[in-house]
């Protein structure tokens, strides 16, 4: 009898533990806190925790994490390496954040076709590549010498550049938008960064101490087709751009276009080349890039929030006070009961010479 009672008690205890485990698993699935969160989710969650903890004395991000994502119960210490615990407190997974979502950055989609490197702790990184060479090798007879390549290499240098943006929300975000706060902050951060990074990626400006070079920098525009039939003009334009890439030593052209031009690719049956649409490419402009030759890098990321700062609300901000002159317009976050979320990323990209081409004024 005693043995039977002990066995029943043990089975009941095991059933209770199983029920608790199942309940927690179902809750985690509903909240999206199960281990294996995407890089986008972890990065956005980090920003959410920073925002919700701002302006609450005595409350830190770990407290907000327990309050929002876990049950209020005893838990182990916050460790950055523990899944579904404090990994959300680390601003990691920058590349995944940029690549995920309904509208991934053009940079991340292009980077997926080439080579991506880490820039953490790097001041300057040289990436070797094989430049176009004359034909080497060939058919040889028995005992005859084999032609030899000199194995010369070129290099692309990547230096981290800082892209930063500040988004301002009213304090009501914390009070009334809590169920949607991740979506709101994700959209704000992604839009801000896209306006900075993708715009620089596709322009014609040189690299500097502030930014990487645009894909059109120092590349002469190819003349677009004058054919009156839009489809004929499109085929001629794409063939000409692809020819430029192949002549420069490339092999797999990918086309960056405005959404206006992207629609036309749906009427081009059988096309196997990649297309990246982004509003940062001017309408009527098409950029071709050798996808495998594109090199990009991600470095450190910082996400902060504040309710006490004073901000100069301009796209080209100045110091709040410089030489006795105050910047205008400014906003006191404390006085207007607002919240500012700041994101800073280190990014870089490069491309061997001859691996990009572009044209403007296309007829399709």
Protein backbone atom coordinates (compact mmCIF):
# COMPACT_ATOMS: atom_id res chain seq x y z
CA UNK A 1 0.00 0.00 0.00
CA UNK A 2 2.81 2.39 0.97
CA UNK A 3 4.61 1.60 -2.28
CA UNK A 4 1.46 2.27 -4.29
CA UNK A 5 0.83 5.60 -2.58
CA UNK A 6 4.43 6.69 -3.17
CA UNK A 7 4.19 5.74 -6.82
CA UNK A 8 0.92 7.65 -7.25
CA UNK A 9 2.41 10.69 -5.48
CA UNK A 10 5.47 10.57 -7.73
CA UNK A 11 3.35 10.28 -10.86
CA UNK A 12 1.18 13.18 -9.70
CA UNK A 13 4.28 15.30 -9.13
CA UNK A 14 5.63 14.43 -12.56
CA UNK A 15 2.27 15.25 -14.16
CA UNK A 16 2.23 18.61 -12.38
CA UNK A 17 5.74 19.45 -13.60
CA UNK A 18 4.76 18.46 -17.14
CA UNK A 19 1.66 20.67 -16.96
CA UNK A 20 3.70 23.64 -15.71
CA UNK A 21 6.30 23.12 -18.43
CA UNK A 22 3.61 22.85 -21.12
CA UNK A 23 1.85 25.96 -19.83
CA UNK A 24 5.07 27.96 -19.93
CA UNK A 25 5.90 26.71 -23.42
CA UNK A 26 2.48 27.73 -24.73
CA UNK A 27 2.78 31.12 -23.08
CA UNK A 28 6.23 31.65 -24.58
CA UNK A 29 4.94 30.74 -28.03
CA UNK A 30 2.12 33.27 -27.68
CA UNK A 31 4.50 35.99 -26.52
CA UNK A 32 7.29 35.10 -28.92
CA UNK A 33 9.79 34.54 -26.11
CA UNK A 34 10.75 30.99 -26.94
CA UNK A 35 14.45 30.38 -27.57
CA UNK A 36 15.36 30.80 -31.21
CA UNK A 37 14.01 34.33 -31.59
CA UNK A 38 15.04 35.94 -34.84
CA UNK A 39 17.80 38.53 -34.86
CA UNK A 40 15.19 41.16 -35.70
CA UNK A 41 13.12 40.22 -32.62
CA UNK A 42 16.11 40.32 -30.28
CA UNK A 43 17.34 43.68 -31.58
CA UNK A 44 13.89 45.30 -31.42
CA UNK A 45 13.23 43.82 -27.99
CA UNK A 46 16.44 45.38 -26.74
CA UNK A 47 15.22 48.78 -27.94
CA UNK A 48 11.80 48.22 -26.34
CA UNK A 49 13.36 47.39 -22.98
CA UNK A 50 15.50 50.52 -23.07
CA UNK A 51 12.52 52.67 -23.97
CA UNK A 52 10.18 51.26 -21.32
CA UNK A 53 12.78 51.54 -18.55
CA UNK A 54 13.54 55.18 -19.32
CA UNK A 55 12.17 57.70 -16.85
CA UNK A 56 11.23 55.10 -14.22
CA UNK A 57 13.43 55.63 -11.13
CA UNK A 58 14.64 52.40 -9.58
CA UNK A 59 13.54 50.35 -12.60
CA UNK A 60 16.12 48.83 -14.94
CA UNK A 61 15.89 46.84 -18.15
CA UNK A 62 15.98 43.52 -16.29
CA UNK A 63 12.89 44.57 -14.33
CA UNK A 64 11.08 45.50 -17.53
CA UNK A 65 12.06 42.19 -19.09
CA UNK A 66 10.51 40.24 -16.21
CA UNK A 67 7.46 42.49 -16.19
CA UNK A 68 6.75 42.24 -19.91
CA UNK A 69 8.09 38.91 -21.11
CA UNK A 70 8.30 36.54 -18.12
CA UNK A 71 6.15 35.55 -15.18
CA UNK A 72 6.74 37.40 -11.91
CA UNK A 73 8.56 34.67 -10.05
CA UNK A 74 11.99 33.82 -8.78
CA UNK A 75 14.48 33.57 -11.60
CA UNK A 76 18.19 33.11 -12.11
CA UNK A 77 20.53 36.06 -12.59
CA UNK A 78 20.52 37.94 -15.88
CA UNK A 79 23.17 36.39 -18.11
CA UNK A 80 23.74 37.63 -21.65
CA UNK A 81 24.20 34.09 -22.96
CA UNK A 82 20.97 32.56 -21.65
CA UNK A 83 18.24 32.14 -24.31
CA UNK A 84 14.85 33.76 -23.51
CA UNK A 85 16.52 35.57 -20.60
CA UNK A 86 19.02 38.41 -20.93
CA UNK A 87 20.03 37.81 -24.54
CA UNK A 88 17.33 40.39 -25.27
CA UNK A 89 19.37 42.95 -23.31
CA UNK A 90 22.28 42.79 -25.74
CA UNK A 91 22.10 44.94 -28.90
CA UNK A 92 23.30 42.10 -31.12
CA UNK A 93 22.04 40.64 -34.37
CA UNK A 94 22.39 43.91 -36.28
CA UNK A 95 22.62 42.20 -39.64
CA UNK A 96 19.58 40.06 -38.91
CA UNK A 97 17.58 43.11 -37.81
CA UNK A 98 18.36 44.92 -41.05
CA UNK A 99 17.59 41.84 -43.16
CA UNK A 100 14.27 40.89 -41.54
CA UNK A 101 10.86 42.53 -41.62
CA UNK A 102 8.38 43.37 -44.36
CA UNK A 103 10.86 45.67 -46.14
CA UNK A 104 14.48 44.62 -45.50
CA UNK A 105 17.18 47.17 -46.22
CA UNK A 106 18.60 47.13 -49.74
CA UNK A 107 22.04 46.82 -48.14
CA UNK A 108 21.10 43.60 -46.35
CA UNK A 109 19.53 42.06 -49.47
CA UNK A 110 22.61 42.87 -51.53
CA UNK A 111 24.92 41.66 -48.74
CA UNK A 112 23.17 38.27 -48.78
CA UNK A 113 24.50 37.74 -52.32
CA UNK A 114 28.10 38.55 -51.45
CA UNK A 115 30.42 38.32 -48.49
CA UNK A 116 29.74 39.69 -45.02
CA UNK A 117 32.42 40.23 -42.38
CA UNK A 118 32.39 41.34 -38.75
CA UNK A 119 33.79 44.78 -37.99
CA UNK A 120 33.79 44.41 -34.20
CA UNK A 121 37.05 45.87 -32.91
CA UNK A 122 38.26 46.56 -36.47
CA UNK A 123 39.72 49.90 -37.53
CA UNK A 124 40.38 48.92 -41.14
CA UNK A 125 40.03 45.57 -42.90
CA UNK A 126 41.48 44.64 -46.30
CA UNK A 127 39.58 42.01 -48.29
CA UNK A 128 41.47 40.40 -51.22
CA UNK A 129 39.79 39.74 -54.55
CA UNK A 130 40.83 38.37 -57.91
CA UNK A 131 40.99 41.08 -60.61
CA UNK A 132 40.16 40.30 -64.26
CA UNK A 133 43.11 38.47 -65.81
CA UNK A 134 44.22 37.40 -69.25
CA UNK A 135 43.46 33.81 -70.15
CA UNK A 136 45.77 31.33 -68.45
CA UNK A 137 46.10 27.60 -68.70
CA UNK A 138 45.14 25.64 -71.77
CA UNK A 139 45.41 22.30 -73.48
CA UNK A 140 48.89 20.83 -73.10
CA UNK A 141 50.60 17.81 -74.47
CA UNK A 142 52.28 15.03 -72.55
CA UNK A 143 55.35 16.37 -70.79
CA UNK A 144 54.68 19.96 -71.91
CA UNK A 145 54.81 22.82 -69.37
CA UNK A 146 51.49 24.19 -68.04
CA UNK A 147 50.92 27.96 -68.31
CA UNK A 148 51.13 29.70 -64.93
CA UNK A 149 49.06 32.56 -63.50
CA UNK A 150 50.93 35.23 -61.53
CA UNK A 151 48.28 35.01 -58.76
CA UNK A 152 47.98 38.79 -58.41
CA UNK A 153 45.22 40.05 -56.13
CA UNK A 154 43.53 43.36 -55.51
CA UNK A 155 42.05 44.48 -52.20
CA UNK A 156 38.90 46.21 -51.01
CA UNK A 157 39.34 48.13 -47.77
CA UNK A 158 36.48 48.31 -45.29
CA UNK A 159 36.52 50.88 -42.49
CA UNK A 160 33.58 51.03 -40.05
CA UNK A 161 31.38 54.10 -40.44
CA UNK A 162 28.76 55.19 -37.93
CA UNK A 163 25.11 55.49 -38.96
CA UNK A 164 22.91 56.99 -36.25
CA UNK A 165 19.33 58.17 -35.88
CA UNK A 166 17.05 59.49 -33.13
CA UNK A 167 13.29 58.84 -33.09
CA UNK A 168 11.02 60.83 -30.78
CA UNK A 169 7.79 59.52 -29.26
CA UNK A 170 5.39 61.05 -26.77
CA UNK A 171 5.23 59.45 -23.33
CA UNK A 172 1.77 58.11 -24.21
CA UNK A 173 3.62 55.42 -26.13
CA UNK A 174 4.46 53.78 -22.80
CA UNK A 175 0.91 54.13 -21.53
CA UNK A 176 -1.35 53.28 -24.44
CA UNK A 177 0.70 51.56 -27.11
CA UNK A 178 2.27 48.80 -25.03
CA UNK A 179 0.74 45.91 -27.04
CA UNK A 180 2.13 47.41 -30.27
CA UNK A 181 5.28 49.03 -28.97
CA UNK A 182 7.58 46.48 -30.63
CA UNK A 183 5.98 47.09 -34.02
CA UNK A 184 6.17 50.87 -33.57
CA UNK A 185 9.82 50.92 -32.52
CA UNK A 186 10.80 48.34 -35.15
CA UNK A 187 9.22 50.48 -37.88
CA UNK A 188 10.76 53.70 -36.60
CA UNK A 189 14.30 52.29 -36.28
CA UNK A 190 14.14 50.51 -39.63
CA UNK A 191 12.83 53.59 -41.48
CA UNK A 192 15.42 55.87 -39.90
CA UNK A 193 18.33 53.56 -40.70
CA UNK A 194 17.08 52.84 -44.23
CA UNK A 195 16.91 56.57 -44.97
CA UNK A 196 20.56 56.85 -43.99
CA UNK A 197 22.19 53.61 -45.12
CA UNK A 198 20.33 52.75 -48.33
CA UNK A 199 20.42 56.33 -49.58
CA UNK A 200 24.22 56.34 -49.24
CA UNK A 201 24.53 52.87 -50.76
CA UNK A 202 22.98 53.84 -54.11
CA UNK A 203 24.24 57.41 -54.55
CA UNK A 204 27.28 58.76 -56.42
CA UNK A 205 29.19 60.29 -53.52
CA UNK A 206 32.76 59.35 -52.55
CA UNK A 207 33.67 57.60 -49.35
CA UNK A 208 34.89 59.76 -46.49
CA UNK A 209 35.64 59.67 -42.79
CA UNK A 210 31.86 59.77 -42.25
CA UNK A 211 30.47 57.30 -44.77
CA UNK A 212 31.28 54.54 -47.33
CA UNK A 213 31.24 55.34 -51.06
CA UNK A 214 28.05 55.01 -53.09
CA UNK A 215 27.77 52.32 -55.75
CA UNK A 216 27.66 54.98 -58.49
CA UNK A 217 30.75 56.86 -57.33
CA UNK A 218 33.43 57.22 -60.01
CA UNK A 219 31.39 55.09 -62.42
CA UNK A 220 30.32 56.72 -65.67
CA UNK A 221 26.65 56.27 -66.55
CA UNK A 222 25.81 53.91 -69.40
CA UNK A 223 23.54 55.37 -72.09
CA UNK A 224 20.03 53.95 -71.88
CA UNK A 225 18.10 52.61 -74.86
CA UNK A 226 16.07 54.99 -77.02
CA UNK A 227 13.67 52.25 -78.19
CA UNK A 228 10.03 53.35 -78.06
CA UNK A 229 8.77 49.89 -77.04
CA UNK A 230 9.23 49.74 -73.24
CA UNK A 231 9.95 46.00 -73.17
CA UNK A 232 12.48 46.27 -75.99
CA UNK A 233 14.15 49.17 -74.18
CA UNK A 234 14.18 47.19 -70.94
CA UNK A 235 15.84 44.14 -72.51
CA UNK A 236 18.44 46.32 -74.21
CA UNK A 237 19.18 48.25 -71.01
CA UNK A 238 19.56 45.16 -68.84
CA UNK A 239 21.74 43.43 -71.43
CA UNK A 240 24.00 46.48 -71.66
CA UNK A 241 24.36 46.72 -67.89
CA UNK A 242 25.04 42.98 -67.57
CA UNK A 243 27.67 43.31 -70.29
CA UNK A 244 29.42 46.02 -68.29
CA UNK A 245 29.54 43.75 -65.23
CA UNK A 246 30.91 40.78 -67.20
CA UNK A 247 33.52 42.97 -68.88
CA UNK A 248 34.68 44.09 -65.43
CA UNK A 249 35.23 40.50 -64.31
CA UNK A 250 31.81 39.90 -62.73
CA UNK A 251 29.52 36.95 -63.27
CA UNK A 252 26.14 37.43 -61.56
CA UNK A 253 24.57 40.88 -62.04
CA UNK A 254 21.85 41.99 -59.63
CA UNK A 255 19.76 45.07 -60.39
CA UNK A 256 18.84 47.79 -57.88
CA UNK A 257 15.82 49.76 -59.01
CA UNK A 258 13.07 52.07 -57.82
CA UNK A 259 9.71 50.31 -57.15
CA UNK A 260 8.41 52.04 -60.31
CA UNK A 261 10.91 50.06 -62.41
CA UNK A 262 10.60 46.91 -60.30
CA UNK A 263 7.04 46.41 -61.54
CA UNK A 264 8.34 45.99 -65.10
CA UNK A 265 10.34 42.89 -64.15
CA UNK A 266 7.04 41.08 -63.65
CA UNK A 267 6.50 41.37 -67.41
CA UNK A 268 9.90 39.92 -68.24
CA UNK A 269 9.37 36.12 -68.28
CA UNK A 270 12.27 33.82 -67.68
CA UNK A 271 14.54 36.37 -66.02
CA UNK A 272 16.84 34.68 -63.48
CA UNK A 273 18.75 37.72 -62.29
CA UNK A 274 18.15 39.24 -58.87
CA UNK A 275 16.18 42.44 -58.42
CA UNK A 276 16.33 44.67 -55.32
CA UNK A 277 13.71 47.41 -55.13
CA UNK A 278 14.20 50.42 -52.91
CA UNK A 279 12.76 53.95 -53.03
CA UNK A 280 16.25 55.32 -52.39
CA UNK A 281 17.12 54.61 -56.05
CA UNK A 282 15.79 57.56 -58.10
CA UNK A 283 12.93 56.68 -60.45
CA UNK A 284 14.28 55.94 -63.92
CA UNK A 285 17.70 54.88 -62.61
CA UNK A 286 18.97 51.28 -62.69
CA UNK A 287 22.12 50.09 -60.92
CA UNK A 288 23.78 46.76 -61.71
CA UNK A 289 26.15 45.14 -59.21
CA UNK A 290 28.09 41.89 -59.32
CA UNK A 291 26.41 40.24 -56.33
CA UNK A 292 29.17 37.77 -55.31
CA UNK A 293 31.77 40.57 -55.39
CA UNK A 294 29.89 42.82 -52.97
CA UNK A 295 31.51 42.97 -49.52
CA UNK A 296 29.80 44.35 -46.44
CA UNK A 297 30.43 44.48 -42.73
CA UNK A 298 28.53 45.04 -39.49
CA UNK A 299 30.08 46.25 -36.28
CA UNK A 300 28.93 47.36 -32.87
CA UNK A 301 25.40 48.58 -32.19
CA UNK A 302 24.08 50.79 -29.41
CA UNK A 303 20.45 51.44 -28.55
CA UNK A 304 19.61 54.02 -25.88
CA UNK A 305 16.56 55.94 -24.71
CA UNK A 306 16.13 59.18 -22.79
CA UNK A 307 13.41 61.42 -21.35
CA UNK A 308 15.74 64.18 -20.13
CA UNK A 309 17.74 65.26 -23.19
CA UNK A 310 17.35 68.45 -25.21
CA UNK A 311 17.40 67.81 -28.96
CA UNK A 312 17.94 70.04 -31.98
CA UNK A 313 15.19 68.85 -34.32
CA UNK A 314 16.94 69.16 -37.68
CA UNK A 315 18.22 66.71 -40.29
CA UNK A 316 21.56 68.55 -40.04
CA UNK A 317 21.64 69.29 -36.29
CA UNK A 318 23.99 71.74 -34.63
CA UNK A 319 25.23 71.93 -31.02
CA UNK A 320 22.48 73.17 -28.71
CA UNK A 321 24.59 76.26 -28.00
CA UNK A 322 27.68 77.18 -30.02
CA UNK A 323 29.51 80.51 -29.78
CA UNK A 324 26.67 81.98 -27.78
CA UNK A 325 24.10 81.10 -30.46
CA UNK A 326 21.35 78.65 -29.58
CA UNK A 327 20.20 76.08 -32.11
CA UNK A 328 16.60 76.21 -33.28
CA UNK A 329 14.19 74.50 -33.14
CA UNK A 330 14.97 72.49 -30.03
CA UNK A 331 12.86 70.15 -27.95
CA UNK A 332 13.17 69.41 -24.25
CA UNK A 333 12.07 65.82 -23.79
CA UNK A 334 11.40 66.45 -20.10
CA UNK A 335 9.27 69.54 -20.75
CA UNK A 336 7.22 67.95 -23.53
CA UNK A 337 6.89 64.56 -21.79
CA UNK A 338 8.53 62.82 -24.74
CA UNK A 339 10.84 59.89 -25.24
CA UNK A 340 13.81 59.69 -27.62
CA UNK A 341 15.15 56.37 -28.86
CA UNK A 342 18.63 56.48 -30.39
CA UNK A 343 20.27 53.78 -32.49
CA UNK A 344 23.92 53.80 -33.59
CA UNK A 345 25.28 51.18 -36.00
CA UNK A 346 28.70 50.54 -37.49
CA UNK A 347 28.47 49.49 -41.15
CA UNK A 348 30.72 49.42 -44.20
CA UNK A 349 30.70 48.09 -47.73
CA UNK A 350 32.96 47.91 -50.75
CA UNK A 351 33.14 46.59 -54.30
CA UNK A 352 36.06 45.87 -56.64
CA UNK A 353 36.47 48.28 -59.53
CA UNK A 354 34.46 47.39 -62.60
CA UNK A 355 31.81 45.41 -60.72
CA UNK A 356 29.06 48.06 -60.87
CA UNK A 357 27.32 49.91 -63.67
CA UNK A 358 24.32 52.20 -63.91
CA UNK A 359 22.12 54.22 -66.20
CA UNK A 360 19.42 56.84 -65.82
CA UNK A 361 16.42 57.99 -67.79
CA UNK A 362 15.21 54.50 -68.72
CA UNK A 363 11.99 54.32 -70.77
CA UNK A 364 10.33 51.55 -68.78
